[in-house]
Each structure stands twice: as structure tokens, then as C-alpha cells.
GROMACS .gro file of C-alpha atoms in nm:
model
  430
    1MET     CA    1  11.514   9.957  11.095
    2ARG     CA    2  11.194   9.851  11.267
    3SER     CA    3  10.976  10.106  11.439
    4MET     CA    4  11.022  10.164  11.812
    5LEU     CA    5  10.704  10.369  11.837
    6ASN     CA    6  10.472  10.141  12.028
    7ARG     CA    7  10.359  10.229  12.379
    8ARG     CA    8  10.637  10.039  12.558
    9GLY     CA    9  10.906  10.138  12.308
   10PHE     CA   10  10.796  10.500  12.305
   11ILE     CA   11  10.822  10.536  12.683
   12THR     CA   12  11.148  10.341  12.716
   13ALA     CA   13  11.328  10.502  12.423
   14GLY     CA   14  11.198  10.847  12.515
   15ALA     CA   15  11.341  10.815  12.865
   16ALA     CA   16  11.674  10.699  12.725
   17VAL     CA   17  11.701  10.991  12.484
   18ALA     CA   18  11.602  11.236  12.756
   19ALA     CA   19  11.880  11.094  12.972
   20GLY     CA   20  12.132  11.142  12.696
   21VAL     CA   21  12.167  10.768  12.630
   22ALA     CA   22  12.133  10.619  12.282
   23ALA     CA   23  11.818  10.411  12.285
   24PRO     CA   24  11.848  10.059  12.140
   25GLY     CA   25  11.734  10.055  11.780
   26LEU     CA   26  11.768  10.432  11.739
   27SER     CA   27  12.140  10.474  11.680
   28GLY     CA   28  12.229  10.563  11.324
   29CYS     CA   29  11.885  10.693  11.231
   30GLY     CA   30  11.974  11.057  11.296
   31LEU     CA   31  11.752  11.334  11.427
   32VAL     CA   32  11.548  11.569  11.215
   33GLY     CA   33  11.665  11.869  11.414
   34GLY     CA   34  11.342  12.065  11.431
   35ASP     CA   35  11.361  12.414  11.581
   36GLU     CA   36  11.104  12.410  11.860
   37SER     CA   37  11.187  12.756  11.995
   38ASP     CA   38  11.166  12.999  11.701
   39PRO     CA   39  10.808  13.082  11.595
   40ASP     CA   40  10.944  13.229  11.272
   41THR     CA   41  11.105  12.901  11.164
   42LEU     CA   42  10.882  12.632  11.014
   43VAL     CA   43  11.018  12.279  10.969
   44VAL     CA   44  10.835  12.071  10.708
   45HIS     CA   45  10.915  11.699  10.678
   46SER     CA   46  10.794  11.542  10.353
   47SER     CA   47  10.817  11.229  10.141
   48LEU     CA   48  10.785  11.438   9.823
   49GLY     CA   49  11.140  11.422   9.698
   50GLY     CA   50  11.347  11.320   9.398
   51THR     CA   51  11.161  11.265   9.073
   52ALA     CA   52  10.833  11.144   9.223
   53PRO     CA   53  10.529  11.312   9.061
   54GLY     CA   54  10.449  11.633   9.244
   55SER     CA   55  10.799  11.672   9.395
   56ALA     CA   56  10.904  11.953   9.162
   57THR     CA   57  10.572  12.125   9.227
   58PHE     CA   58  10.623  12.092   9.602
   59ARG     CA   59  10.965  12.256   9.579
   60ALA     CA   60  10.823  12.534   9.363
   61VAL     CA   61  10.531  12.614   9.592
   62LEU     CA   62  10.760  12.611   9.895
   63ASP     CA   63  10.969  12.880   9.724
   64MET     CA   64  10.650  13.068   9.649
   65PHE     CA   65  10.547  13.048  10.016
   66ARG     CA   66  10.888  13.179  10.121
   67LYS     CA   67  10.857  13.477   9.887
   68GLU     CA   68  10.508  13.556  10.015
   69ASN     CA   69  10.632  13.535  10.375
   70PRO     CA   70  10.977  13.700  10.377
   71GLY     CA   71  11.000  13.710  10.754
   72LEU     CA   72  10.950  13.335  10.785
   73ARG     CA   73  11.227  13.077  10.749
   74VAL     CA   74  11.113  12.743  10.606
   75LYS     CA   75  11.329  12.435  10.651
   76SER     CA   76  11.237  12.144  10.421
   77LEU     CA   77  11.336  11.789  10.515
   78ILE     CA   78  11.290  11.503  10.268
   79ASN     CA   79  11.285  11.130  10.330
   80GLY     CA   80  11.149  10.840  10.127
   81ASP     CA   81  11.038  10.508  10.274
   82GLU     CA   82  11.241  10.576  10.588
   83LEU     CA   83  11.048  10.892  10.678
   84GLY     CA   84  10.841  10.717  10.943
   85GLN     CA   85  11.145  10.590  11.128
   86VAL     CA   86  11.330  10.922  11.100
   87TYR     CA   87  11.030  11.114  11.233
   88GLU     CA   88  10.975  10.872  11.520
   89THR     CA   89  11.339  10.897  11.623
   90SER     CA   90  11.329  11.276  11.618
   91ARG     CA   91  11.003  11.279  11.812
   92LEU     CA   92  11.156  11.069  12.089
   93ALA     CA   93  11.418  11.343  12.127
   94HIS     CA   94  11.153  11.619  12.099
   95LYS     CA   95  11.330  11.744  11.785
   96GLU     CA   96  11.061  11.653  11.533
   97ALA     CA   97  10.946  11.871  11.244
   98ASP     CA   98  10.643  12.096  11.289
   99VAL     CA   99  10.446  11.960  10.993
  100VAL     CA  100  10.479  11.619  10.828
  101MET     CA  101  10.355  11.535  10.478
  102VAL     CA  102  10.331  11.157  10.450
  103ASN     CA  103  10.079  10.885  10.377
  104LEU     CA  104   9.851  10.700  10.617
  105TYR     CA  105  10.014  10.358  10.607
  106ASP     CA  106  10.206  10.115  10.825
  107LYS     CA  107  10.346  10.284  11.139
  108THR     CA  108  10.181  10.623  11.072
  109VAL     CA  109   9.838  10.468  11.133
  110SER     CA  110   9.909  10.468  11.508
  111TRP     CA  111  10.093  10.801  11.538
  112THR     CA  112   9.803  11.009  11.666
  113ALA     CA  113   9.686  10.745  11.913
  114LEU     CA  114  10.039  10.727  12.056
  115GLY     CA  115  10.080  11.105  12.080
  116ALA     CA  116  10.348  11.125  11.812
  117THR     CA  117  10.121  11.369  11.628
  118VAL     CA  118   9.815  11.562  11.745
  119THR     CA  119   9.449  11.534  11.654
  120VAL     CA  120   9.356  11.798  11.396
  121ASN     CA  121   8.975  11.798  11.426
  122GLY     CA  122   8.971  12.150  11.568
  123TYR     CA  123   9.206  12.292  11.306
  124LEU     CA  124   8.980  12.162  11.027
  125ASP     CA  125   8.710  12.416  11.111
  126ASP     CA  126   8.925  12.686  11.271
  127TRP     CA  127   9.127  12.712  10.950
  128GLY     CA  128   8.822  12.695  10.722
  129LEU     CA  129   8.927  12.372  10.551
  130ARG     CA  130   8.623  12.150  10.596
  131GLU     CA  131   8.461  12.279  10.278
  132ARG     CA  132   8.786  12.237  10.085
  133ILE     CA  133   8.841  11.867  10.161
  134LEU     CA  134   8.635  11.583  10.016
  135PRO     CA  135   8.412  11.422  10.284
  136ALA     CA  136   8.526  11.071  10.182
  137ALA     CA  137   8.884  11.177  10.248
  138LEU     CA  138   8.797  11.299  10.597
  139ASP     CA  139   8.631  10.965  10.666
  140GLU     CA  140   8.944  10.771  10.565
  141TRP     CA  141   9.173  10.983  10.783
  142THR     CA  142   8.948  10.958  11.090
  143ASP     CA  143   9.017  10.669  11.329
  144ASP     CA  144   8.760  10.461  11.516
  145LYS     CA  145   8.779  10.704  11.811
  146GLY     CA  146   8.671  10.996  11.593
  147ARG     CA  147   9.021  11.148  11.579
  148LEU     CA  148   9.118  11.314  11.251
  149ARG     CA  149   9.481  11.207  11.227
  150ALA     CA  150   9.590  11.462  10.966
  151LEU     CA  151   9.446  11.694  10.703
  152PRO     CA  152   9.402  11.495  10.377
  153TYR     CA  153   9.578  11.629  10.069
  154ILE     CA  154   9.690  11.386   9.795
  155ALA     CA  155   9.473  11.095   9.679
  156SER     CA  156   9.507  10.822   9.417
  157ASN     CA  157   9.316  10.610   9.172
  158TRP     CA  158   9.467  10.266   9.127
  159PRO     CA  159   9.344  10.099   8.807
  160VAL     CA  160   9.508   9.853   8.567
  161ALA     CA  161   9.695  10.000   8.269
  162PHE     CA  162   9.663   9.806   7.942
  163ASN     CA  163   9.908   9.866   7.656
  164ARG     CA  164   9.668   9.824   7.365
  165GLY     CA  165   9.951   9.840   7.111
  166LEU     CA  166  10.131   9.538   7.257
  167MET     CA  167   9.802   9.355   7.303
  168HIS     CA  168   9.693   9.411   6.943
  169ARG     CA  169  10.028   9.289   6.811
  170ALA     CA  170   9.975   8.970   7.011
  171GLY     CA  171   9.623   8.925   6.872
  172VAL     CA  172   9.438   9.045   7.184
  173GLU     CA  173   9.165   9.275   7.056
  174ASP     CA  174   8.974   9.357   7.373
  175ILE     CA  175   9.071   9.450   7.725
  176PRO     CA  176   9.008   9.136   7.935
  177LEU     CA  177   8.715   9.162   8.171
  178THR     CA  178   8.720   8.806   8.306
  179GLY     CA  179   8.985   8.576   8.445
  180ASP     CA  180   8.955   8.340   8.148
  181ALA     CA  181   9.005   8.631   7.905
  182LEU     CA  182   9.308   8.746   8.106
  183ILE     CA  183   9.465   8.400   8.094
  184ALA     CA  184   9.401   8.376   7.720
  185ALA     CA  185   9.558   8.719   7.668
  186ALA     CA  186   9.860   8.621   7.877
  187ARG     CA  187   9.925   8.316   7.659
  188LYS     CA  188   9.915   8.522   7.341
  189LEU     CA  189  10.143   8.789   7.486
  190ARG     CA  190  10.396   8.533   7.603
  191ALA     CA  191  10.396   8.375   7.258
  192LYS     CA  192  10.514   8.713   7.127
  193GLY     CA  193  10.783   8.744   7.395
  194THR     CA  194  10.595   9.005   7.601
  195ALA     CA  195  10.533   8.974   7.974
  196PRO     CA  196  10.159   8.996   8.051
  197VAL     CA  197  10.113   9.164   8.394
  198THR     CA  198  10.416   9.320   8.562
  199ILE     CA  199  10.402   9.366   8.937
  200GLY     CA  200  10.635   9.433   9.230
  201GLY     CA  201  10.576   9.101   9.402
  202ASN     CA  202  10.838   9.183   9.663
  203ASP     CA  203  10.692   9.512   9.789
  204TRP     CA  204  10.374   9.704   9.856
  205THR     CA  205  10.255   9.700   9.494
  206GLY     CA  206  10.233   9.322   9.498
  207GLN     CA  207  10.068   9.328   9.839
  208LYS     CA  208   9.795   9.559   9.708
  209LEU     CA  209   9.730   9.351   9.395
  210LEU     CA  210   9.713   9.029   9.596
  211ALA     CA  211   9.467   9.195   9.834
  212GLN     CA  212   9.262   9.317   9.539
  213ILE     CA  213   9.246   8.972   9.377
  214ILE     CA  214   9.149   8.805   9.705
  215GLN     CA  215   8.858   9.050   9.730
  216SER     CA  216   8.710   8.906   9.413
  217PHE     CA  217   8.517   8.682   9.652
  218VAL     CA  218   8.511   8.902   9.966
  219ALA     CA  219   8.261   9.188  10.005
  220ALA     CA  220   8.376   9.518  10.155
  221PRO     CA  221   8.250   9.473  10.515
  222GLN     CA  222   8.414   9.131  10.538
  223ALA     CA  223   8.730   9.259  10.368
  224LYS     CA  224   8.778   9.521  10.640
  225LYS     CA  225   8.747   9.250  10.902
  226LEU     CA  226   8.979   9.022  10.705
  227TYR     CA  227   9.266   9.270  10.692
  228ALA     CA  228   9.214   9.381  11.051
  229THR     CA  229   9.226   9.026  11.191
  230GLY     CA  230   9.419   8.819  10.935
  231ASP     CA  231   9.155   8.545  10.954
  232PHE     CA  232   9.210   8.420  10.600
  233SER     CA  233   9.082   8.073  10.684
  234GLY     CA  234   8.764   8.180  10.860
  235ILE     CA  235   8.623   8.472  10.658
  236SER     CA  236   8.402   8.370  10.370
  237GLY     CA  237   8.557   8.407  10.025
  238ALA     CA  238   8.919   8.460  10.130
  239ARG     CA  239   9.026   8.106  10.047
  240GLU     CA  240   8.850   8.124   9.711
  241GLY     CA  241   9.024   8.452   9.636
  242ILE     CA  242   9.363   8.299   9.709
  243GLU     CA  243   9.281   8.003   9.485
  244TYR     CA  244   9.187   8.244   9.204
  245PHE     CA  245   9.522   8.419   9.247
  246VAL     CA  246   9.705   8.085   9.224
  247GLU     CA  247   9.510   7.997   8.909
  248LEU     CA  248   9.620   8.321   8.745
  249ARG     CA  249   9.981   8.286   8.863
  250ASP     CA  250  10.016   7.927   8.746
  251ALA     CA  251   9.862   8.019   8.408
  252GLY     CA  252  10.150   8.265   8.351
  253VAL     CA  253   9.953   8.587   8.397
  254PHE     CA  254  10.229   8.758   8.600
  255THR     CA  255  10.573   8.848   8.474
  256ASP     CA  256  10.856   8.602   8.536
  257LYS     CA  257  11.023   8.619   8.879
  258ALA     CA  258  10.757   8.860   9.004
  259GLN     CA  259  10.831   8.747   9.360
  260GLY     CA  260  11.161   8.938   9.348
  261LEU     CA  261  11.047   9.254   9.170
  262THR     CA  262  10.976   9.596   9.321
  263THR     CA  263  10.766   9.891   9.213
  264ASP     CA  264  11.066  10.036   9.028
  265SER     CA  265  11.111   9.710   8.835
  266MET     CA  266  10.741   9.707   8.752
  267THR     CA  267  10.739  10.067   8.631
  268THR     CA  268  11.045  10.008   8.414
  269GLN     CA  269  10.898   9.697   8.253
  270PHE     CA  270  10.574   9.873   8.164
  271ASN     CA  271  10.728  10.202   8.055
  272THR     CA  272  10.979  10.027   7.827
  273GLU     CA  273  10.702   9.805   7.682
  274ALA     CA  274  10.852   9.485   7.816
  275ALA     CA  275  10.513   9.415   7.977
  276ALA     CA  276  10.160   9.482   7.854
  277MET     CA  277   9.974   9.542   8.181
  278GLN     CA  278  10.039   9.681   8.528
  279SER     CA  279   9.837   9.758   8.840
  280ALA     CA  280   9.932  10.123   8.873
  281MET     CA  281   9.840  10.405   9.107
  282SER     CA  282   9.807  10.760   8.975
  283SER     CA  283  10.170  10.851   9.045
  284ALA     CA  284  10.286  10.563   8.822
  285LEU     CA  285  10.036  10.653   8.549
  286ALA     CA  286  10.172  11.007   8.548
  287ARG     CA  287  10.519  10.873   8.465
  288VAL     CA  288  10.423  10.663   8.162
  289PRO     CA  289  10.608  10.807   7.858
  290ASP     CA  290  10.397  10.981   7.595
  291ASN     CA  291  10.482  10.724   7.328
  292VAL     CA  292  10.342  10.450   7.552
  293ALA     CA  293  10.051  10.648   7.699
  294ARG     CA  294   9.916  10.716   7.348
  295HIS     CA  295   9.815  10.353   7.308
  296THR     CA  296   9.740  10.270   7.673
  297ASP     CA  297   9.396  10.244   7.832
  298VAL     CA  298   9.297  10.196   8.195
  299GLY     CA  299   9.034   9.972   8.351
  300GLY     CA  300   8.971   9.728   8.631
  301TRP     CA  301   9.109   9.390   8.733
  302PRO     CA  302   8.929   9.102   8.557
  303LEU     CA  303   8.692   8.889   8.765
  304PRO     CA  304   8.623   8.516   8.787
  305PRO     CA  305   8.278   8.351   8.774
  306GLY     CA  306   8.092   8.386   9.102
  307ALA     CA  307   8.272   8.706   9.207
  308VAL     CA  308   8.097   8.932   9.457
  309HIS     CA  309   8.156   9.230   9.225
  310ASP     CA  310   7.970   9.282   8.899
  311ARG     CA  311   8.243   9.492   8.734
  312PRO     CA  312   8.623   9.470   8.717
  313THR     CA  313   8.781   9.617   9.029
  314ILE     CA  314   9.016   9.903   9.115
  315LEU     CA  315   9.157  10.052   9.433
  316ARG     CA  316   9.100  10.414   9.532
  317THR     CA  317   9.246  10.595   9.827
  318PHE     CA  318   9.259  10.945   9.976
  319THR     CA  319   9.549  10.854  10.205
  320VAL     CA  320   9.855  10.915   9.981
  321SER     CA  321   9.957  11.227  10.172
  322GLY     CA  322   9.822  11.458  10.438
  323PHE     CA  323   9.940  11.732  10.674
  324TRP     CA  324  10.021  11.593  11.017
  325VAL     CA  325  10.080  11.841  11.302
  326SER     CA  326  10.345  11.745  11.557
  327PRO     CA  327  10.362  11.841  11.926
  328ASN     CA  328  10.638  12.085  11.827
  329GLY     CA  329  10.405  12.230  11.565
  330THR     CA  330  10.146  12.317  11.829
  331LYS     CA  331  10.400  12.552  11.988
  332LYS     CA  332  10.398  12.767  11.673
  333ILE     CA  333  10.050  12.687  11.553
  334GLU     CA  334   9.993  13.026  11.387
  335THR     CA  335  10.292  12.963  11.161
  336VAL     CA  336  10.170  12.611  11.085
  337GLU     CA  337   9.824  12.749  11.005
  338LYS     CA  338   9.969  13.002  10.761
  339PHE     CA  339  10.155  12.726  10.572
  340VAL     CA  340   9.871  12.475  10.567
  341ARG     CA  341   9.611  12.728  10.451
  342PHE     CA  342   9.851  12.836  10.176
  343MET     CA  343   9.879  12.475  10.057
  344TYR     CA  344   9.499  12.443  10.033
  345ARG     CA  345   9.460  12.753   9.818
  346PRO     CA  346   9.287  12.661   9.488
  347ASP     CA  347   9.581  12.786   9.280
  348ILE     CA  348   9.827  12.571   9.475
  349VAL     CA  349   9.607  12.261   9.457
  350SER     CA  350   9.565  12.314   9.082
  351ARG     CA  351   9.942  12.315   9.037
  352PHE     CA  352   9.971  11.967   9.187
  353ILE     CA  353   9.704  11.849   8.941
  354THR     CA  354   9.833  12.019   8.626
  355GLU     CA  355  10.208  12.003   8.691
  356GLY     CA  356  10.243  11.694   8.907
  357GLY     CA  357   9.965  11.476   8.770
  358ARG     CA  358   9.836  11.406   9.119
  359ASP     CA  359   9.487  11.311   9.227
  360MET     CA  360   9.383  11.525   9.520
  361ALA     CA  361   9.173  11.476   9.832
  362VAL     CA  362   9.077  11.841   9.791
  363LYS     CA  363   8.784  11.981   9.594
  364SER     CA  364   8.894  12.127   9.261
  365ASP     CA  365   8.757  12.182   8.910
  366THR     CA  366   9.105  12.146   8.760
  367LEU     CA  367   9.165  11.844   8.534
  368SER     CA  368   9.482  11.644   8.471
  369ASP     CA  369   9.482  11.728   8.099
  370GLY     CA  370   9.859  11.698   8.071
  371PHE     CA  371   9.851  11.344   8.214
  372PRO     CA  372   9.607  11.150   7.994
  373LEU     CA  373   9.618  10.821   8.186
  374VAL     CA  374   9.555  10.996   8.519
  375ALA     CA  375   9.259  11.173   8.358
  376LYS     CA  376   9.126  10.845   8.215
  377ALA     CA  377   9.144  10.685   8.559
  378GLN     CA  378   8.949  10.976   8.707
  379GLN     CA  379   8.674  10.916   8.452
  380LEU     CA  380   8.626  10.540   8.502
  381GLY     CA  381   8.320  10.592   8.720
  382ALA     CA  382   8.058  10.319   8.693
  383ASP     CA  383   8.273  10.106   8.461
  384VAL     CA  384   8.455   9.964   8.762
  385SER     CA  385   8.390   9.848   9.116
  386GLN     CA  386   8.600   9.960   9.410
  387VAL     CA  387   8.757   9.721   9.660
  388VAL     CA  388   8.893   9.792  10.007
  389LEU     CA  389   9.245   9.929  10.041
  390PRO     CA  390   9.398   9.721  10.323
  391ASP     CA  391   9.626  10.000  10.456
  392LEU     CA  392   9.378  10.133  10.714
  393TYR     CA  393   9.307   9.790  10.861
  394VAL     CA  394   9.632   9.589  10.862
  395PRO     CA  395   9.801   9.630  11.204
  396PRO     CA  396  10.135   9.813  11.165
  397SER     CA  397  10.327   9.514  11.302
  398ALA     CA  398  10.183   9.295  11.026
  399VAL     CA  399  10.264   9.522  10.729
  400GLN     CA  400  10.618   9.402  10.653
  401PRO     CA  401  10.538   9.036  10.726
  402MET     CA  402  10.245   9.074  10.483
  403ILE     CA  403  10.485   9.187  10.211
  404GLN     CA  404  10.706   8.885  10.282
  405ALA     CA  405  10.399   8.663  10.253
  406THR     CA  406  10.316   8.837   9.926
  407SER     CA  407  10.654   8.741   9.783
  408THR     CA  408  10.581   8.384   9.884
  409ALA     CA  409  10.247   8.403   9.705
  410PHE     CA  410  10.403   8.518   9.377
  411THR     CA  411  10.659   8.235   9.388
  412PRO     CA  412  10.572   7.966   9.130
  413GLY     CA  413  10.455   7.636   9.272
  414VAL     CA  414  10.348   7.766   9.614
  415SER     CA  415  10.006   7.623   9.697
  416ALA     CA  416   9.699   7.819   9.802
  417ARG     CA  417   9.715   7.647  10.142
  418ARG     CA  418  10.072   7.762  10.197
  419ILE     CA  419   9.986   8.119  10.089
  420LEU     CA  420   9.694   8.124  10.331
  421SER     CA  421   9.922   8.004  10.610
  422ALA     CA  422  10.184   8.267  10.526
  423LEU     CA  423   9.925   8.547  10.527
  424GLN     CA  424   9.784   8.438  10.861
  425GLY     CA  425  10.135   8.402  10.998
  426ALA     CA  426  10.200   8.769  10.919
  427TYR     CA  427   9.953   8.852  11.198
  428ARG     CA  428  10.114   8.626  11.456
  429ASN     CA  429  10.263   8.912  11.657
  430ALA     CA  430  10.005   9.178  11.563
   0.00000   0.00000   0.00000
């Protein structure tokens, strides 16, 4: 279900809900059912559910918070990819949760500007959290009007994982650092019946890798403009980046039928050693089985001649999850403060690192020793160059069309010109 939370949709649907009429596009979504009247009831809406890294830790620390605050009732609501739509629907009925833990991506980018959540600049200092949160994380969560959308919490490194065992068996001795070396490695791996690079070409993982490859020829300032405007034909380097992607695709670098795969397909292929490489964020690295992790290294994406970067590239982001405060939450702000400050305690943050294998947007001396690939990614440092994560710049209305264009890009035989047209077309209604 597409989001209704733009200015016109927000006003129209809000009036319909207030009048007791089902707003178009909202039926069937359900309401969160937040309790806006009881200051001793806290409703937390989170995307940390199921088996995702950190989910078990989140459930455990919630129980810990309940035990430390016996007079406070905590209601936990969990949604996955549909969280944004569920929250928006509940907000239109003024039944939203008090605190939301979700990433800064797609429709959530505009929440604070539209009044779906409140600016948290004042809470940052009032609750003593400024010194706890990494300055770079605060920068990413702050919009161009100076509004801090939410309090940053979970971050991510996003390198490439290389299964050295599979590569050695195929005669690939070194991790490829250049496009030519990557193509040569792909040929050897295919000759042994192993897929080279697995990727979810039909979802956000493929979108991120395509964006990363395009930035081989686009410097950071221009990349921000590129993803904000969709001007793939006018911004220097974008066309060359698309052509480099096509060269890699047509050389067999990506797994077969990548255009139809998802992040789950990608993770399964790598974790079962059906593929030798994957572009993987920290949460995926944390789930690599021990028998595979033992002979896996991490690094950056190989570069072509003439690239604007001098080292293989990775993505990094501090926007995986933060604490958003809703208008309902402001009515019981002392309760919200108690919960949020609890979550930023050093012992709680350390649990997400040691038990959940998460990178954090919070200062901590704790290391991910139990998750060797996450730890390796944290230590890449100067060995890699960082490119721009498009999430903060792509207009929300263009996000899903961009993923559709990504699937087109991963389809064999599609020309660079057609990919460029598809990417620009994703911005047509932005």
C-alpha cells in the first residue's frame, strides 16, 4: 500500500478518519492503537522483530526496562517493511505509538516536516544525550532546516564480503581491487559452478549496489545532487558509472537472474556458499554462519580505471534505526524520556553490540568480538573509500520506482541508455 502521508493526503485522510469515514487507501491497514491518555502506559513501535540481528536483544532489554519500572506498562508493537504505512495510518487517527524505532528511509524522511513526528533537538540536550551520540550520526538525522528528526541509535557498515575459500578453490588468490580483476574472478568462479556476486536486484540491496557502482565516477557533492534530482544524464560521471555497471553485468559478475532476487535470496546464496561475494550491511554480516565466516574477508567494491576514488568503496550509514517521538509521545514526555535514556545507557548499548552484532550510532568502547565479520568491517578504515548513501536524498515518491528501475538494470541485455532512462523516469512524479 502506497503512503498517504503527503500534505494533501495527510489533511484529506485525517479529516475522513476524524469524521469516522474510512479514508481511501487506508482500509485494511489497521490502527496501532496507542494509548494517548495513560501516562503510565508507553507504546513502542519498532521494526526490530523476528530473527533480525538485535531483535532478541531488544525484547530482552524491554523486559529489563519493565522490571526496573514496575509501575509502568510497556506495549511493544512490531512491524517489518510495512511499519511506515501502519504508523502513518495510526497517526491519521491520532492513535499512533509514543516512540517509533525505525530507519530514516523512504517515507520516514518527510515525517517530521509533515508533523507526523516531532523535532527532537531540545530533547537531545535536555536528556543529556548529545555526548552519547556520534556527531556524524546527528548530522545525518538533521534535515536541511536544522530539524533533528529522531535520536540516532543503530548504524551500519556496508562492505563487500568475499568467501576466500570458494575463491581459492576457483584459482582466485587475491581479493579483486579493480573491475578487470573482478571480471577475471567471476569467470573462474563460474567455471567452478559458483555464482560470483549475489545481490537482491529486485529490492533495496540491488538499489544500493547500483548506486554505489555509479558513484565510481561521481564525487560525493555531485552524488548528493544526483540522487536528489535524478539528473542521470546531466551530472558528470553518472553515465560512465552506468556503463561500468553494464560492463560488469554483461561479463557475468552478478548471479544469474539477479533482477528477480531479494535480500533474503542474496543472504541464502552467500550463507550456503552458492555465491562467493555479496554487498552486505552489518546485519547481514552478523548472520553469516561460523563455518563460512571463518574463511570470509571484507573489503570494498572494485574500481575501474579513471574512477574518482583511489580505493575500493563501501557504504556507511548511521540511519538504520533511531528513536522518533510522536505527537502522542509528547503528551507523556517524562515516560518517553525514561525509556529513551534507559536505551542509551552504556550497558544497554553494549548488549546490542555483543549480543546482536549491531553497529551503533552511539559512542561505545565495546567491540563486536562475537561477530568477526562485523568487527572486520569496523576496522577497514583507510583501506576503503566511502560513497554517498542515496537514502537521504532520493525523494520518497521516487524510492519504489528506483527499485523497479534497478531490476531493469540487472536484467541481461538492457542497455546503459535504457537504464539511464529508467532511473530518470523514477523521478517523474517526485
